[in-house]
Tab-separated table of C-alpha atoms and ligand atoms in Angstrom:
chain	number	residue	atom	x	y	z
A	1	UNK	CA	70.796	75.770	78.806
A	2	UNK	CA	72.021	76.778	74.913
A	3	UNK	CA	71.049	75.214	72.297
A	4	UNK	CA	73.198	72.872	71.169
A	5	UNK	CA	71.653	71.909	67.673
A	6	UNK	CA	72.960	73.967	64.488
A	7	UNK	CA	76.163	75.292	66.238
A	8	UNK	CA	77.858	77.512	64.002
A	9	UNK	CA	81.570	76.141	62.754
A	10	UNK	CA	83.250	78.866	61.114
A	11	UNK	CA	85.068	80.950	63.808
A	12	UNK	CA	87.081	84.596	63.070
A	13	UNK	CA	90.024	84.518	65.888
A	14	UNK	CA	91.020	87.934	64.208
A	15	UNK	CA	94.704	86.718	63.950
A	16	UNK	CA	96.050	89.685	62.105
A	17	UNK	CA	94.484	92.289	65.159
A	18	UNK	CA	96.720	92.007	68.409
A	19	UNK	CA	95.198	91.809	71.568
A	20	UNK	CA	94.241	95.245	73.248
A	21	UNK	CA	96.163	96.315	76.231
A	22	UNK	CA	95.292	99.586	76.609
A	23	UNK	CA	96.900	101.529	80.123
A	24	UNK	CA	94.272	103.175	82.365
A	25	UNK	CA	93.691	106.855	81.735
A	26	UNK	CA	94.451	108.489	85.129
A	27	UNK	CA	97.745	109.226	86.738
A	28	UNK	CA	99.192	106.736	88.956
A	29	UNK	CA	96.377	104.411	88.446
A	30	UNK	CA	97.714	101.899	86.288
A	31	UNK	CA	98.534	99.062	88.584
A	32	UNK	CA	95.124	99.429	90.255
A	33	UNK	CA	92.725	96.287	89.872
A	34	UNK	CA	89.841	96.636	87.838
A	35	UNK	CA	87.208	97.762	89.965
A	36	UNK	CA	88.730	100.240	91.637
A	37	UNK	CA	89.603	101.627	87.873
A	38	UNK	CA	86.006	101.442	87.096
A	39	UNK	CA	85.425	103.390	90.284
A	40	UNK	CA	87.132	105.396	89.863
A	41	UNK	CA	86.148	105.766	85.295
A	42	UNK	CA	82.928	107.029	87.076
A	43	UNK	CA	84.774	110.037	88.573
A	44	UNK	CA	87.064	111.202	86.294
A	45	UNK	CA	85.426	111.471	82.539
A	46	UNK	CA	87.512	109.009	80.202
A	47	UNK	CA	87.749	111.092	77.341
A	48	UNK	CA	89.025	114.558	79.141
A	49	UNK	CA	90.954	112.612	81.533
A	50	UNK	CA	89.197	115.258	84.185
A	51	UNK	CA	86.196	115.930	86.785
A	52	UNK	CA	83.788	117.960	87.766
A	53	UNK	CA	83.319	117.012	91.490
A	54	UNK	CA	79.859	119.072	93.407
A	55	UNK	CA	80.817	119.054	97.068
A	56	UNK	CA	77.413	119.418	99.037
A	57	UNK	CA	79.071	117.727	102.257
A	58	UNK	CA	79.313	120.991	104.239
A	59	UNK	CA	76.606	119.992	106.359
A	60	UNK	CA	78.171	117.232	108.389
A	61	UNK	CA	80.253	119.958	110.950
A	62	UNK	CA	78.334	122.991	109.485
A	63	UNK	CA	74.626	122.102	109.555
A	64	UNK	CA	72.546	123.723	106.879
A	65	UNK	CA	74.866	125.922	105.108
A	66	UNK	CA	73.331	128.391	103.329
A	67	UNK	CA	72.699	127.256	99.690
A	68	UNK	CA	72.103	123.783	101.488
A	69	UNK	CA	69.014	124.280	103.455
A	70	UNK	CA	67.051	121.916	101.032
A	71	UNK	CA	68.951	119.862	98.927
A	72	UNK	CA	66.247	118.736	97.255
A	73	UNK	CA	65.184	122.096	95.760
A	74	UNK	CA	68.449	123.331	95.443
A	75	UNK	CA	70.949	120.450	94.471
A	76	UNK	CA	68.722	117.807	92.820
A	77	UNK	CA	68.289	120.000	89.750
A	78	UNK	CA	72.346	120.050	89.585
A	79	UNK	CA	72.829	116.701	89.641
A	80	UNK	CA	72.778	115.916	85.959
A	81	UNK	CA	75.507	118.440	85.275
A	82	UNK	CA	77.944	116.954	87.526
A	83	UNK	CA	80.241	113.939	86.780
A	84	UNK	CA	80.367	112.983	90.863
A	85	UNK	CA	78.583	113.600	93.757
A	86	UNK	CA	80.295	114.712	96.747
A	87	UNK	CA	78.340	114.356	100.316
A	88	UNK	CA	77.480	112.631	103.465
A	89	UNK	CA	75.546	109.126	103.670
A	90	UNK	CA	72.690	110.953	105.187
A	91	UNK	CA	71.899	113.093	102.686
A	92	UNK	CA	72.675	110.472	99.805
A	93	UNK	CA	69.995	108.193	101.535
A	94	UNK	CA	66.953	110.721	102.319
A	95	UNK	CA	67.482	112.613	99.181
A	96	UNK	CA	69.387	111.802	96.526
A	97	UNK	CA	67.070	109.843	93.514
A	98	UNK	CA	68.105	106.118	93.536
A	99	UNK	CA	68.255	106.779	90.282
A	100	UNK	CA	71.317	109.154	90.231
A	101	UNK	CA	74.173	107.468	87.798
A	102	UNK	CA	77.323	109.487	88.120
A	103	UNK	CA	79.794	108.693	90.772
A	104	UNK	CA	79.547	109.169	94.380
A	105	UNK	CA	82.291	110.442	96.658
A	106	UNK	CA	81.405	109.540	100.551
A	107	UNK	CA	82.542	111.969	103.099
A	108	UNK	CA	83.902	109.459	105.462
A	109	UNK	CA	85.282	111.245	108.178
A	110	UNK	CA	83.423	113.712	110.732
A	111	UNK	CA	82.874	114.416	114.265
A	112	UNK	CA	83.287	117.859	115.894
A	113	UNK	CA	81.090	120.501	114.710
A	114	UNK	CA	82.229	124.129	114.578
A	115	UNK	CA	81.910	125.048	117.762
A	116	UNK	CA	85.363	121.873	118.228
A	117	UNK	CA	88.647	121.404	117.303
A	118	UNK	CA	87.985	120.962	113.553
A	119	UNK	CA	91.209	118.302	113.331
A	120	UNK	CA	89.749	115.905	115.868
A	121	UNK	CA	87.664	113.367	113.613
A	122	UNK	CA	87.317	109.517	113.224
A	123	UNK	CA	86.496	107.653	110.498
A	124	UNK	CA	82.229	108.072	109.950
A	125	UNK	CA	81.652	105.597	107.492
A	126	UNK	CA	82.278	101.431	107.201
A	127	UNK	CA	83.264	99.871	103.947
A	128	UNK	CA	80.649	97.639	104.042
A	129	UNK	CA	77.758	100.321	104.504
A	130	UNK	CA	80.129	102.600	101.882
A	131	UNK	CA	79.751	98.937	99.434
A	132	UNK	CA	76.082	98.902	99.723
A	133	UNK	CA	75.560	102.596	98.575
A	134	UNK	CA	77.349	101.450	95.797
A	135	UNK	CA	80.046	104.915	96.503
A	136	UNK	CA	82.700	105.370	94.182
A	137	UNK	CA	85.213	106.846	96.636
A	138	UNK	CA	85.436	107.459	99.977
A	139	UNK	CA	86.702	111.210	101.275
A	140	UNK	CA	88.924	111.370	103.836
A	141	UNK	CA	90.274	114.756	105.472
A	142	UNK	CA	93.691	114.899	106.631
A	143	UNK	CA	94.936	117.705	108.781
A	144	UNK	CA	98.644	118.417	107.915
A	145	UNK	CA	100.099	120.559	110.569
A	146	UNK	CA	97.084	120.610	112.581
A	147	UNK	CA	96.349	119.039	115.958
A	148	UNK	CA	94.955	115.940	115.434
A	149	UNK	CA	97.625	115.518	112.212
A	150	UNK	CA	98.559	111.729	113.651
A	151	UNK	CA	94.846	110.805	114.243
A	152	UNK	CA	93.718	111.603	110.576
A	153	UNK	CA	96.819	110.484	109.227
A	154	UNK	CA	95.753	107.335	110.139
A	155	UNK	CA	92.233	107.503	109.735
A	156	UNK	CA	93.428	107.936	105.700
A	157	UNK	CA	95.922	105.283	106.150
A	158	UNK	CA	93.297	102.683	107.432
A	159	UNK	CA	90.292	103.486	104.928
A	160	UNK	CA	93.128	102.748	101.955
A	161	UNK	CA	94.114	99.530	103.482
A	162	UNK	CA	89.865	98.767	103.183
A	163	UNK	CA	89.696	100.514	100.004
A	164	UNK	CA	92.517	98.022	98.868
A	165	UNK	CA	90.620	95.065	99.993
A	166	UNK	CA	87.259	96.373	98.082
A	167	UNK	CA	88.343	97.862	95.277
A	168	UNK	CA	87.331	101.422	96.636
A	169	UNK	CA	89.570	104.753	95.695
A	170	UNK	CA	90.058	107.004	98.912
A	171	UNK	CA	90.454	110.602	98.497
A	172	UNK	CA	92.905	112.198	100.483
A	173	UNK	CA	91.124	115.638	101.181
A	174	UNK	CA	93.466	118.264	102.195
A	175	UNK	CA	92.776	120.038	105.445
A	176	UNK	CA	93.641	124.101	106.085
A	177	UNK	CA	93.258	124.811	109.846
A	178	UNK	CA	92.470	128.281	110.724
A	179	UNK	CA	95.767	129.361	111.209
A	180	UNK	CA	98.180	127.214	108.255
A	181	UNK	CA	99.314	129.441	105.670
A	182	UNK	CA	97.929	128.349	101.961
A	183	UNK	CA	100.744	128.019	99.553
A	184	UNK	CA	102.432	125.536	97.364
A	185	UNK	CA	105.267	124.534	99.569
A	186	UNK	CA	102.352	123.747	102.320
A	187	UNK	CA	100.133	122.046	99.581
A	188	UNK	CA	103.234	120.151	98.028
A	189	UNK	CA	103.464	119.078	101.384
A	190	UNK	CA	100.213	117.941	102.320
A	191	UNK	CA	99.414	116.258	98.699
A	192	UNK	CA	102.437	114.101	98.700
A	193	UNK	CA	101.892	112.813	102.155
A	194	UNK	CA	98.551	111.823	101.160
A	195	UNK	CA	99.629	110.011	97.981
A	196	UNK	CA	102.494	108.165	99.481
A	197	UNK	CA	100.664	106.648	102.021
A	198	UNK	CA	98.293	105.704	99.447
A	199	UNK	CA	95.071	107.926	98.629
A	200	UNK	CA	94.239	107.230	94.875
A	201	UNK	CA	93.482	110.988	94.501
A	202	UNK	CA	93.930	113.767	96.262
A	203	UNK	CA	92.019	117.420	96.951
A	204	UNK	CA	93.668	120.423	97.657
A	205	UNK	CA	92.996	124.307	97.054
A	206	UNK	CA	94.489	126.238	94.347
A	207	UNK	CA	97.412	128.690	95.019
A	208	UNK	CA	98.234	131.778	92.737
A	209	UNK	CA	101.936	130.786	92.838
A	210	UNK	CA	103.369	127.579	91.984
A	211	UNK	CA	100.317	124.864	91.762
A	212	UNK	CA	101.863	123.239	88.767
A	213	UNK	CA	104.618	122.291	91.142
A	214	UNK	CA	101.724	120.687	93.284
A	215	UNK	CA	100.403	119.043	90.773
A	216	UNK	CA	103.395	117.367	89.144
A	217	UNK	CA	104.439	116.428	92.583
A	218	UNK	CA	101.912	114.333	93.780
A	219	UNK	CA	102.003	110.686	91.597
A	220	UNK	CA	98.359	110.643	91.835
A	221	UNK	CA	94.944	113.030	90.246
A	222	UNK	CA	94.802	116.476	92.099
A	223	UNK	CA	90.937	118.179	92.304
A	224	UNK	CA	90.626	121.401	92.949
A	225	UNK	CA	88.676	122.705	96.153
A	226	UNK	CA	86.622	125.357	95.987
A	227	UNK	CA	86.997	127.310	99.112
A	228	UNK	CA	84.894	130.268	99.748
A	229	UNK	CA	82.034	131.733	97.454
A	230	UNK	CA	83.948	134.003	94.902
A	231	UNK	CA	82.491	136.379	91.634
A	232	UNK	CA	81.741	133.926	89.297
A	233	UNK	CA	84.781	135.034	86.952
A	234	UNK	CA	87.098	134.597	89.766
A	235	UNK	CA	85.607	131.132	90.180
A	236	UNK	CA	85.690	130.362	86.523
A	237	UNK	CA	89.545	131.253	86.259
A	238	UNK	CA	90.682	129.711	89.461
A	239	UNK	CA	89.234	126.495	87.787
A	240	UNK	CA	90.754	127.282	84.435
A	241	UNK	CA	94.106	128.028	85.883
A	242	UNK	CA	93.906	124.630	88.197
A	243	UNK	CA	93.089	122.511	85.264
A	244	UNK	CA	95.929	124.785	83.172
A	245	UNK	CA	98.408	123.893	85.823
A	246	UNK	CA	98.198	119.825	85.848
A	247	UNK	CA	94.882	119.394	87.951
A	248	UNK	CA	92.448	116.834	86.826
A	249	UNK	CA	89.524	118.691	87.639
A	250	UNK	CA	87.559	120.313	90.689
A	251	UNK	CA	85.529	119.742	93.555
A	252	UNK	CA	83.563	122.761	93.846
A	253	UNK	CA	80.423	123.213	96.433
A	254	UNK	CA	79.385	126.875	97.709
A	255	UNK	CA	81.063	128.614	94.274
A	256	UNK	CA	78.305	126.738	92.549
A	257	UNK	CA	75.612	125.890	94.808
A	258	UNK	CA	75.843	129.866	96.048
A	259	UNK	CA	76.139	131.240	92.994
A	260	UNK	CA	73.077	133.181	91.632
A	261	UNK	CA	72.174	130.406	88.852
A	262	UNK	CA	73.854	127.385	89.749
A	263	UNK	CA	72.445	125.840	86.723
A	264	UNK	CA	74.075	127.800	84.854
A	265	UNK	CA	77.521	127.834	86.664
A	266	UNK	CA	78.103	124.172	86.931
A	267	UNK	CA	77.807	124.032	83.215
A	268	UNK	CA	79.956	126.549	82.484
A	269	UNK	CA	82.678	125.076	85.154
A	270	UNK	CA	82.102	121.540	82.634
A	271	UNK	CA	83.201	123.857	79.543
A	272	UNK	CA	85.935	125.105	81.338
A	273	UNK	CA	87.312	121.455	83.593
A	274	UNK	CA	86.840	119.148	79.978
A	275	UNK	CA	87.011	121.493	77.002
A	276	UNK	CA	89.302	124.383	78.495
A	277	UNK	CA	86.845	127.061	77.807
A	278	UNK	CA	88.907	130.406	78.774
A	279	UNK	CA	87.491	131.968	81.650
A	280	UNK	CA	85.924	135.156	79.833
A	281	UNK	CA	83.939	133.075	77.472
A	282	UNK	CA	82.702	130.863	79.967
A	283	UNK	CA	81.331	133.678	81.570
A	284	UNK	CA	79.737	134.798	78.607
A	285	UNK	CA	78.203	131.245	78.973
A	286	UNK	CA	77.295	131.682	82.383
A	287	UNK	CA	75.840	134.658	82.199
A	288	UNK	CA	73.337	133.758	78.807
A	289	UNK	CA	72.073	129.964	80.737
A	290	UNK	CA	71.489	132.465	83.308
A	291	UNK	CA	69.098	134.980	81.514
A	292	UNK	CA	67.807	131.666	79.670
A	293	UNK	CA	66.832	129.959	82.815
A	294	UNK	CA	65.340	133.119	84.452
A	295	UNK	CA	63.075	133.382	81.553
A	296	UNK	CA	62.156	130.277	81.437
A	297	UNK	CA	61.145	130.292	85.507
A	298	UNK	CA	58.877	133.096	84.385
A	299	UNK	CA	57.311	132.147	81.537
B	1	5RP	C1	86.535	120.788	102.929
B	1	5RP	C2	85.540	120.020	102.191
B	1	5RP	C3	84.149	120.509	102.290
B	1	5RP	O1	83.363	120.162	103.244
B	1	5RP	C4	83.513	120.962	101.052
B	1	5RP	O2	83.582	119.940	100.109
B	1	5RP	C5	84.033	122.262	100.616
B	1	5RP	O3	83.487	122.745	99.427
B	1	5RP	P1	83.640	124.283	98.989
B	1	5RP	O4	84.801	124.837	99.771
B	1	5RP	O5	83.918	124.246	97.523
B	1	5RP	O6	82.352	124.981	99.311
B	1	5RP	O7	85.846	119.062	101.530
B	1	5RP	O8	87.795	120.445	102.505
């Protein structure tokens, strides 16, 4: 118990400074409860208002993607450059450190490999295993258009009525089936669906033509997904043109973790997500880390 003896009697109430009631930083996250805004505060980087996501979750319908084949050589010396962690419960338990402190996005949906109808999956994860990792987010794929578009509808629908209950965001993680065409009017679609029925944030690819109407369409955060390994300048403007065009950051896996010095791409995708490095110097950027890490792996 406090001591009670020699209580200090002159109090400062601080009349003259009104009470702070600052709103929440993200879009459409204002009327959250508190923990899932502190969930989701270890996402999406107060001060730029953005993220830089690392999707490593490939291997749960893909086995070990190449780039993936040993996470701990190849991702664990990434992990302090990104702001969240994007990948399975598997690989978060064997071999990410305990010690990690940035946020943690949970692939919570799964089922057929590649060699299955891609649209056919369940919910993988429970909240209560999801609470004691101590996730951030949980990721859930939803296959607009596709044939199991009713099934993961609902698997979204029912991991944000348990998000609700827990205070944990759900990212509604926009599906392209092999044959759906990619453009705005498809992602406008799929991005609004999610967010009415109540994802907290939402990832979808980047189109050439009309992602700002994407963007402001959907009420809620937009992250850019990667998509297939690109030259690192195409990378590095896709990202600068999402962010440019109303999206609060990017989920990027094989465009980093494939690139030739992934070291030194993820930190030039940072410059470019929360300081809006243009492309071309950020591949100047790129491209000196990388010469500085190579000699530094030889010396
Ligand atoms: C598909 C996913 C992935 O499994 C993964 O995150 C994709 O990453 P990338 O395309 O950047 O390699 O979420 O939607």
């Amino acid at each position: 118990m406090a001591d009670l003896d020699n209580l200090k009697d002159t109090k400062d109430y601080h009349f003259d400074i009104p009470a702070r009631n600052e709103a929440f930083f993200l879009k459409g996250a204002g009327a959250l409860d508190w923990g899932m805004q502190n969930r989701l505060a270890r996402i999406f980087n107060p001060r730029s208002g953005r993220t830089v996501m690392l999707a490593i979750d490939h291997g749960y319908f893909l086995g070990p993607t190449s780039g993936l084949e040993r996470i701990d050589v190849n991702i664990v010396p990434l992990l302090p450059y990104c702001d969240a962690l994007m990948l399975t419960r598997g690989i978060l338990r064997t071999t990410v450190p305990p010690a990690f402190k940035h946020g943690v996005v949970m692939r919570a949906t799964g089922g057929p490999s590649i060699r299955k109808e891609l649209s056919n999956e369940l919910l993988a994860v429970g909240m209560e295993d999801a609470l004691r990792m101590n996730v951030s987010a949980m990721a859930v794929q939803v296959y607009i258009g596709g044939e199991y578009e009713t099934q993961t509808v609902n698997n979204m629908t029912r991991m944000v009525d348990m998000g609700n209950r827990y205070g944990m965001p759900t990212l509604g993680v926009t599906a392209v089936g092999k044959d759906m065409v990619r453009d705005a009017q498809y992602f406008r679609l799929a991005t609004r669906i999610c967010a009415e029925l109540g994802a907290q944030f939402v990832k979808t690819y980047h189109v050439a033509e009309g992602f700002e109407t994407v963007t402001a369409s959907c009420p809620v955060p937009i992250v850019m997904a990667g998509g297939k390994k690109l030259p690192a300048i195409d990378a590095l403007t896709m990202a600068y043109r999402a962010v440019s065009e109303g999206a609060a950051g990017v989920d990027m896996g094989r465009n980093i973790f494939q690139s030739e010095a992934p070291v030194a791409m993820i930190q030039a995708v940072q410059k470019v997500v929360h300081e809006l490095m243009k492309p071309e110097h950020a591949f100047e950027l790129y491209r000196t880390l990388k010469e500085e890490q190579k000699a530094t792996v030889v010396a």
